[in-house]
Coordinates of C-alpha atoms and ligand atoms in Angstrom, one line a residue:
X30 CA -3.9 8.3 39.4
X31 CA -5.6 10.0 36.5
X32 CA -6.2 7.5 34.0
X33 CA -4.3 8.7 30.8
X34 CA -6.9 10.1 28.5
X35 CA -5.8 9.5 24.6
X36 CA -7.9 10.1 22.0
X37 CA -5.4 10.3 18.6
X38 CA -6.0 7.2 16.5
X39 CA -3.2 6.0 14.5
X40 CA -4.1 6.0 10.9
X41 CA -3.7 3.8 8.0
X42 CA -5.9 4.2 4.2
X43 CA -6.6 3.2 0.6
X44 CA -5.8 5.9 -2.2
X45 CA -7.2 5.3 -4.4
X46 CA -9.8 6.0 -8.1
X47 CA -12.7 4.3 -7.7
X48 CA -12.1 3.1 -4.2
X49 CA -15.5 3.1 -3.4
X50 CA -16.6 -0.3 -3.9
X51 CA -13.0 -1.6 -2.2
X52 CA -13.6 -3.7 -0.1
X53 CA -10.3 -3.2 2.1
X54 CA -11.7 -1.5 5.2
X55 CA -13.6 -4.1 5.7
X56 CA -10.6 -7.1 6.4
X57 CA -7.6 -4.6 7.7
X58 CA -10.4 -2.8 10.7
X59 CA -11.7 -6.6 11.5
X60 CA -8.4 -6.9 12.2
X61 CA -7.0 -4.3 14.3
X62 CA -11.1 -4.8 16.5
X63 CA -9.5 -8.1 17.0
X64 CA -6.0 -7.5 17.6
X65 CA -7.6 -3.9 20.2
X66 CA -5.8 -1.5 18.2
X67 CA -7.4 1.2 18.5
X68 CA -6.4 2.8 14.8
X69 CA -8.0 3.3 11.4
X70 CA -7.9 2.4 7.9
X71 CA -9.9 5.0 5.7
X72 CA -11.2 4.5 2.1
X73 CA -10.2 7.7 0.4
X74 CA -11.1 8.4 -3.4
X75 CA -7.8 10.0 -4.1
X76 CA -8.4 11.5 -8.1
X77 CA -5.2 11.0 -10.4
X78 CA -3.8 14.7 -10.0
X79 CA -3.9 15.4 -6.8
X80 CA -1.8 11.9 -5.9
X81 CA 0.6 14.3 -4.9
X82 CA -1.4 16.6 -2.7
X83 CA -2.7 13.8 -0.9
X84 CA 0.9 12.2 -0.6
X85 CA 2.1 15.2 0.9
X86 CA -1.4 15.8 3.6
X87 CA -0.4 11.8 4.4
X88 CA 3.0 12.2 5.8
X89 CA 2.1 15.3 6.8
X90 CA -1.0 14.0 8.9
X91 CA 1.2 11.3 10.5
X92 CA -0.8 8.5 9.0
X93 CA 0.9 5.1 9.2
X94 CA 0.4 3.8 5.6
X95 CA -1.4 3.3 3.0
X96 CA -2.3 1.1 0.5
X97 CA -2.3 2.4 -3.4
X98 CA -4.5 1.0 -6.6
X99 CA -6.2 2.0 -9.8
X100 CA -4.7 4.9 -10.9
X101 CA -2.3 5.2 -8.4
X102 CA 0.4 2.0 -8.6
X103 CA 2.9 3.0 -10.5
X104 CA 2.5 7.2 -10.2
X105 CA 3.2 7.4 -6.6
X106 CA 6.7 6.0 -6.7
X107 CA 7.9 9.8 -7.4
X108 CA 6.5 11.3 -4.1
X109 CA 8.5 8.2 -1.5
X110 CA 11.3 8.6 -0.1
X111 CA 12.2 4.2 -0.9
X112 CA 11.3 1.5 -2.4
X113 CA 11.8 -2.4 -0.9
X114 CA 13.2 -5.0 -3.7
X115 CA 11.1 -6.3 -5.4
X116 CA 8.6 -2.9 -5.7
X117 CA 11.3 -1.1 -7.0
X118 CA 12.0 -5.1 -9.7
X119 CA 8.0 -4.0 -10.6
X120 CA 7.8 -0.3 -10.9
X121 CA 4.8 -0.3 -8.7
X122 CA 3.5 0.4 -5.0
X123 CA 1.0 -0.9 -3.7
X124 CA 1.8 -0.6 0.6
X125 CA 3.4 2.3 1.4
X126 CA 5.0 2.4 5.3
X127 CA 6.3 5.2 6.9
X128 CA 9.7 4.9 8.9
X129 CA 10.3 7.2 10.9
X130 CA 10.2 10.2 9.4
X131 CA 10.4 8.6 5.5
X132 CA 7.4 6.8 3.3
X133 CA 8.8 3.6 1.7
X134 CA 7.5 2.1 -0.9
X135 CA 5.9 -2.0 -1.0
X136 CA 4.9 -4.0 -3.1
X137 CA 2.4 -7.0 -1.1
X138 CA 0.6 -8.4 -3.7
X139 CA 3.3 -10.8 -5.0
X140 CA 4.5 -11.5 -1.6
X141 CA 0.3 -12.2 -0.1
X142 CA 0.2 -14.7 -3.0
X143 CA 3.0 -16.2 -2.6
X144 CA 2.3 -17.0 1.3
X145 CA -1.0 -18.4 -0.4
X146 CA 1.6 -20.9 -2.6
X147 CA 4.3 -21.8 0.0
X148 CA 1.7 -24.9 2.1
X149 CA 0.2 -26.3 -1.7
X150 CA 4.3 -25.8 -3.1
X151 CA 8.2 -24.8 -3.0
X152 CA 8.5 -22.4 -5.5
X153 CA 11.9 -23.4 -6.4
X154 CA 12.4 -24.6 -9.4
X155 CA 8.7 -24.8 -10.1
X156 CA 7.4 -24.0 -13.8
X157 CA 4.2 -21.3 -14.0
X158 CA 1.7 -20.8 -16.3
X159 CA 0.3 -16.9 -15.6
X160 CA -2.2 -15.1 -17.3
X161 CA -2.4 -11.5 -18.1
X162 CA 0.8 -9.8 -18.5
X163 CA -1.1 -6.4 -16.5
X164 CA -0.2 -5.6 -12.6
X165 CA -1.1 -8.6 -10.7
X166 CA 0.8 -10.7 -13.1
X167 CA 3.8 -9.2 -12.7
X168 CA 3.4 -9.5 -9.1
X169 CA 3.2 -12.3 -8.5
X170 CA 5.5 -13.6 -11.6
X171 CA 8.6 -11.1 -9.8
X172 CA 8.0 -12.9 -6.5
X173 CA 7.9 -16.0 -7.8
X174 CA 11.0 -15.5 -9.3
X175 CA 12.8 -13.6 -6.9
X176 CA 11.6 -17.0 -5.2
X177 CA 14.1 -19.5 -7.3
X178 CA 10.9 -20.8 -10.1
X179 CA 12.5 -21.9 -13.1
X180 CA 10.8 -20.7 -16.0
X181 CA 7.0 -18.5 -16.5
X182 CA 4.7 -18.8 -19.9
X183 CA 4.1 -15.7 -20.1
X184 CA 0.5 -16.1 -21.8
X185 CA -2.1 -12.9 -23.1
X186 CA -4.1 -11.4 -25.8
X187 CA -1.9 -8.4 -26.4
X188 CA 1.4 -9.0 -27.5
X189 CA 3.3 -5.5 -26.4
X190 CA 2.3 -5.8 -22.5
X191 CA 2.9 -9.6 -22.8
X192 CA 7.1 -8.9 -24.4
X193 CA 7.4 -6.5 -21.1
X194 CA 6.0 -8.7 -19.8
X195 CA 9.4 -11.5 -20.4
X196 CA 11.6 -8.1 -20.7
X197 CA 11.1 -7.4 -16.8
X198 CA 11.6 -11.5 -15.5
X199 CA 14.1 -12.3 -18.4
X200 CA 16.6 -9.2 -17.9
X201 CA 15.4 -7.7 -14.4
X202 CA 15.0 -10.9 -12.0
X203 CA 17.0 -13.4 -14.5
X204 CA 14.5 -15.9 -15.5
X205 CA 13.5 -18.1 -18.7
X206 CA 10.5 -16.5 -19.9
X207 CA 8.2 -16.8 -23.1
X208 CA 5.6 -15.4 -24.2
X209 CA 2.5 -17.5 -25.8
X210 CA 0.0 -15.0 -28.3
X211 CA -3.1 -15.6 -26.7
X212 CA -5.2 -16.9 -29.5
X213 CA -7.7 -19.4 -29.1
X214 CA -7.7 -22.0 -25.6
X215 CA -4.5 -22.5 -23.8
X216 CA -3.2 -25.9 -24.3
X217 CA -1.3 -25.8 -20.2
X218 CA 2.5 -28.4 -21.0
X219 CA 2.5 -31.1 -19.3
X220 CA 6.1 -30.5 -16.2
X221 CA 4.2 -27.3 -16.2
X222 CA 3.4 -27.2 -11.6
X223 CA 1.8 -23.6 -11.1
X224 CA -1.2 -21.9 -13.9
X225 CA -2.2 -18.5 -12.5
X226 CA -5.2 -16.9 -14.1
X227 CA -3.7 -12.8 -13.3
X228 CA -6.0 -11.4 -15.3
X229 CA -9.2 -9.8 -14.5
X230 CA -11.5 -12.4 -16.5
X231 CA -13.7 -13.7 -13.9
X232 CA -14.4 -11.1 -12.2
X233 CA -17.2 -9.8 -11.1
X234 CA -20.0 -9.5 -12.5
X235 CA -18.9 -11.1 -15.4
X236 CA -19.1 -14.4 -13.1
X237 CA -19.6 -17.5 -16.1
X238 CA -16.4 -15.6 -17.8
X239 CA -14.7 -18.6 -18.7
X240 CA -10.4 -18.2 -20.1
X241 CA -9.2 -19.3 -22.6
X242 CA -8.3 -21.9 -22.1
X243 CA -8.6 -26.5 -22.4
X244 CA -9.5 -27.9 -19.1
X245 CA -8.3 -31.4 -20.1
X246 CA -4.7 -30.4 -20.0
X247 CA -4.9 -29.7 -16.6
X248 CA -3.1 -32.3 -13.7
X249 CA -3.9 -33.3 -10.1
X250 CA -0.2 -32.5 -9.9
X251 CA -0.7 -29.3 -10.8
X252 CA -1.4 -26.2 -8.5
X253 CA -3.7 -23.9 -10.4
X254 CA -4.1 -20.1 -9.2
X255 CA -6.9 -17.6 -9.4
X256 CA -6.5 -13.4 -8.3
X257 CA -10.2 -12.9 -8.9
X258 CA -11.1 -12.2 -5.7
X259 CA -14.8 -10.8 -6.0
X260 CA -15.8 -13.6 -6.1
X261 CA -13.8 -16.1 -5.2
X262 CA -15.3 -19.0 -6.5
X263 CA -14.7 -18.8 -9.9
X264 CA -15.4 -20.3 -12.6
X265 CA -11.1 -21.8 -13.2
X266 CA -10.7 -22.4 -9.6
X267 CA -14.0 -24.9 -10.4
X268 CA -13.0 -26.2 -13.1
X269 CA -9.4 -26.7 -11.2
X270 CA -10.9 -28.5 -9.0
X271 CA -13.3 -31.0 -10.7
X272 CA -9.9 -31.5 -11.8
X273 CA -8.2 -32.5 -9.1
X274 CA -5.4 -29.5 -8.4
X275 CA -4.9 -28.2 -5.9
X276 CA -6.4 -25.1 -5.7
X277 CA -5.4 -21.4 -4.4
X278 CA -9.2 -18.9 -4.5
X279 CA -7.9 -14.7 -5.4
X280 CA -9.7 -13.8 -1.4
X281 CA -6.3 -16.3 -0.1
X282 CA -3.8 -13.3 -1.8
X283 CA -5.5 -10.8 -0.9
X284 CA -5.9 -11.3 2.4
X285 CA -2.7 -13.0 2.5
X286 CA -1.0 -8.6 0.7
X287 CA -4.0 -7.1 3.9
X288 CA -1.4 -9.7 6.4
X289 CA 1.5 -8.3 5.2
X290 CA 0.7 -4.5 5.2
X291 CA -0.8 -4.7 8.5
X292 CA 2.1 -6.2 9.7
X293 CA 4.4 -3.6 7.5
X294 CA 2.4 -0.8 10.0
X295 CA 1.6 -2.4 13.4
X296 CA 4.6 -5.1 13.6
X297 CA 1.7 -7.4 14.6
X298 CA 0.8 -10.8 12.6
X299 CA -2.7 -10.3 12.4
X300 CA -5.3 -13.6 12.8
X301 CA -6.0 -14.4 8.8
X302 CA -9.2 -16.5 9.4
X303 CA -10.6 -13.0 11.4
X304 CA -9.3 -11.1 8.0
X305 CA -11.1 -13.3 5.8
X306 CA -14.4 -14.0 7.6
X307 CA -14.8 -10.1 7.4
X308 CA -14.4 -10.6 3.1
X309 CA -16.3 -13.4 3.1
X310 CA -18.9 -11.8 4.8
X311 CA -18.6 -9.2 2.8
X312 CA -18.5 -10.7 -0.3
X313 CA -21.2 -13.0 1.2
X314 CA -18.6 -16.3 -0.3
Ligands
NAP408 N1 -6.5 -11.2 -5.1 C1 -5.8 -10.3 -4.6 O1 -5.1 -9.8 -3.9 C2 -5.6 -9.3 -5.9 C3 -4.4 -8.8 -6.4 C4 -4.7 -7.0 -7.3 C5 -5.1 -6.9 -8.4 N2 -6.2 -8.8 -7.9 C6 -7.5 -8.3 -9.6 O2 -6.1 -9.2 -10.4 C7 -6.9 -8.4 -12.1 C8 -5.8 -8.0 -13.2 O3 -5.7 -6.7 -12.6 P1 -4.4 -6.1 -12.8 O4 -4.0 -5.0 -12.4 O5 -3.3 -7.0 -13.4 O6 -4.7 -5.0 -14.0 P2 -4.4 -4.7 -15.9 O7 -3.1 -4.7 -15.1 O8 -5.3 -4.1 -16.0 O9 -4.1 -5.8 -16.3 C9 -5.1 -6.9 -16.9 C10 -4.2 -8.0 -17.6 O10 -6.3 -8.7 -18.2 C11 -5.6 -9.5 -19.3 N3 -7.4 -9.4 -19.9 C12 -8.4 -8.6 -18.8 N4 -9.8 -8.8 -20.0 C13 -9.9 -10.1 -20.7 C14 -9.7 -11.2 -22.3 N5 -11.3 -11.0 -21.4 N6 -9.7 -12.5 -21.9 C15 -8.0 -11.7 -21.9 N7 -7.2 -11.2 -21.3 C16 -8.5 -9.8 -21.0 C17 -5.4 -8.2 -19.7 O11 -4.8 -8.7 -21.6 P3 -4.4 -7.2 -22.2 O12 -2.8 -7.0 -22.0 O13 -4.2 -8.7 -23.6 O14 -5.5 -6.0 -22.0 C18 -4.0 -7.9 -19.1 O15 -2.7 -9.3 -19.1 C19 -7.9 -7.6 -11.4 O16 -9.3 -8.1 -11.1 C20 -7.7 -7.4 -9.9 O17 -9.1 -8.1 -9.1 C21 -6.1 -9.5 -7.3

């Protein structure tokens, strides 16, 4: 019998601008290869004004899904057919999934964080301090609140942005949230369970940048997490380890959101170790 030939690969992608330095392709395609999937993940520069055409094109060409990054996470919503729960609460989408003829927006950033946290601590009833009030802080805190975290202290420089996040947490997910406007070294209150850096402090090339934080207030009972993936061993990660805290680095969150994305698109559970290794190779970590 003649062998059935199939030259058509299934397509997924990242849409963003600028996108060239985004390493997600290395991680996702490593998983596709490892699991024998004839799928591709393309890194595509999509300018702000071209997003609608890009989404229509992805739909027309049968893309199985795509990630959205800066500046498209909010703007993409109006071109989609529906939203998952946390994307709807956050008002931001980082992962679009084709379901039948529809493109549905999900947010996997916070879920990726939660997956990294769960082996170290159950979020239910926990007290959380988060630095930052942008997209990453929003994703992490909404997902923690949906998973039952008890209270949030949002520490942010810009007051208006901080108020917006605390309002979102109190009004939309009924969590207990307060804002501290960040002016000098923050002292982490006793009884805090989870501390998260969700700012861009420490991101390459400013690798030695320091959070305005009194590190002596970090206790070994606390889990300290950093969203910065590059480099993964940020100054906060090193300081927290020295203080005896349990630590989660930004690669864990990045890998886990990729795992969830692949599961949405392909239905398989990819091996996170293969994906982390691909990123470590890229970053020389
Ligand atoms: N590991 C992952 O999977 C993952 C996923 C998503 C994002 N991230 C990382 O998360 C970081 C933040 O992304 P985002 O989308 O949340 O960005 P964003 O929406 O622009 O928000 C940035 C936040 O960082 C704060 N910030 C920046 N520089 C600061 C400084 N020098 N001092 C004090 N606060 C500062 C900003 O404070 P103001 O409001 O006061 O300006 C704001 O709250 C990025 O580095 C990104 O790489 C990682």
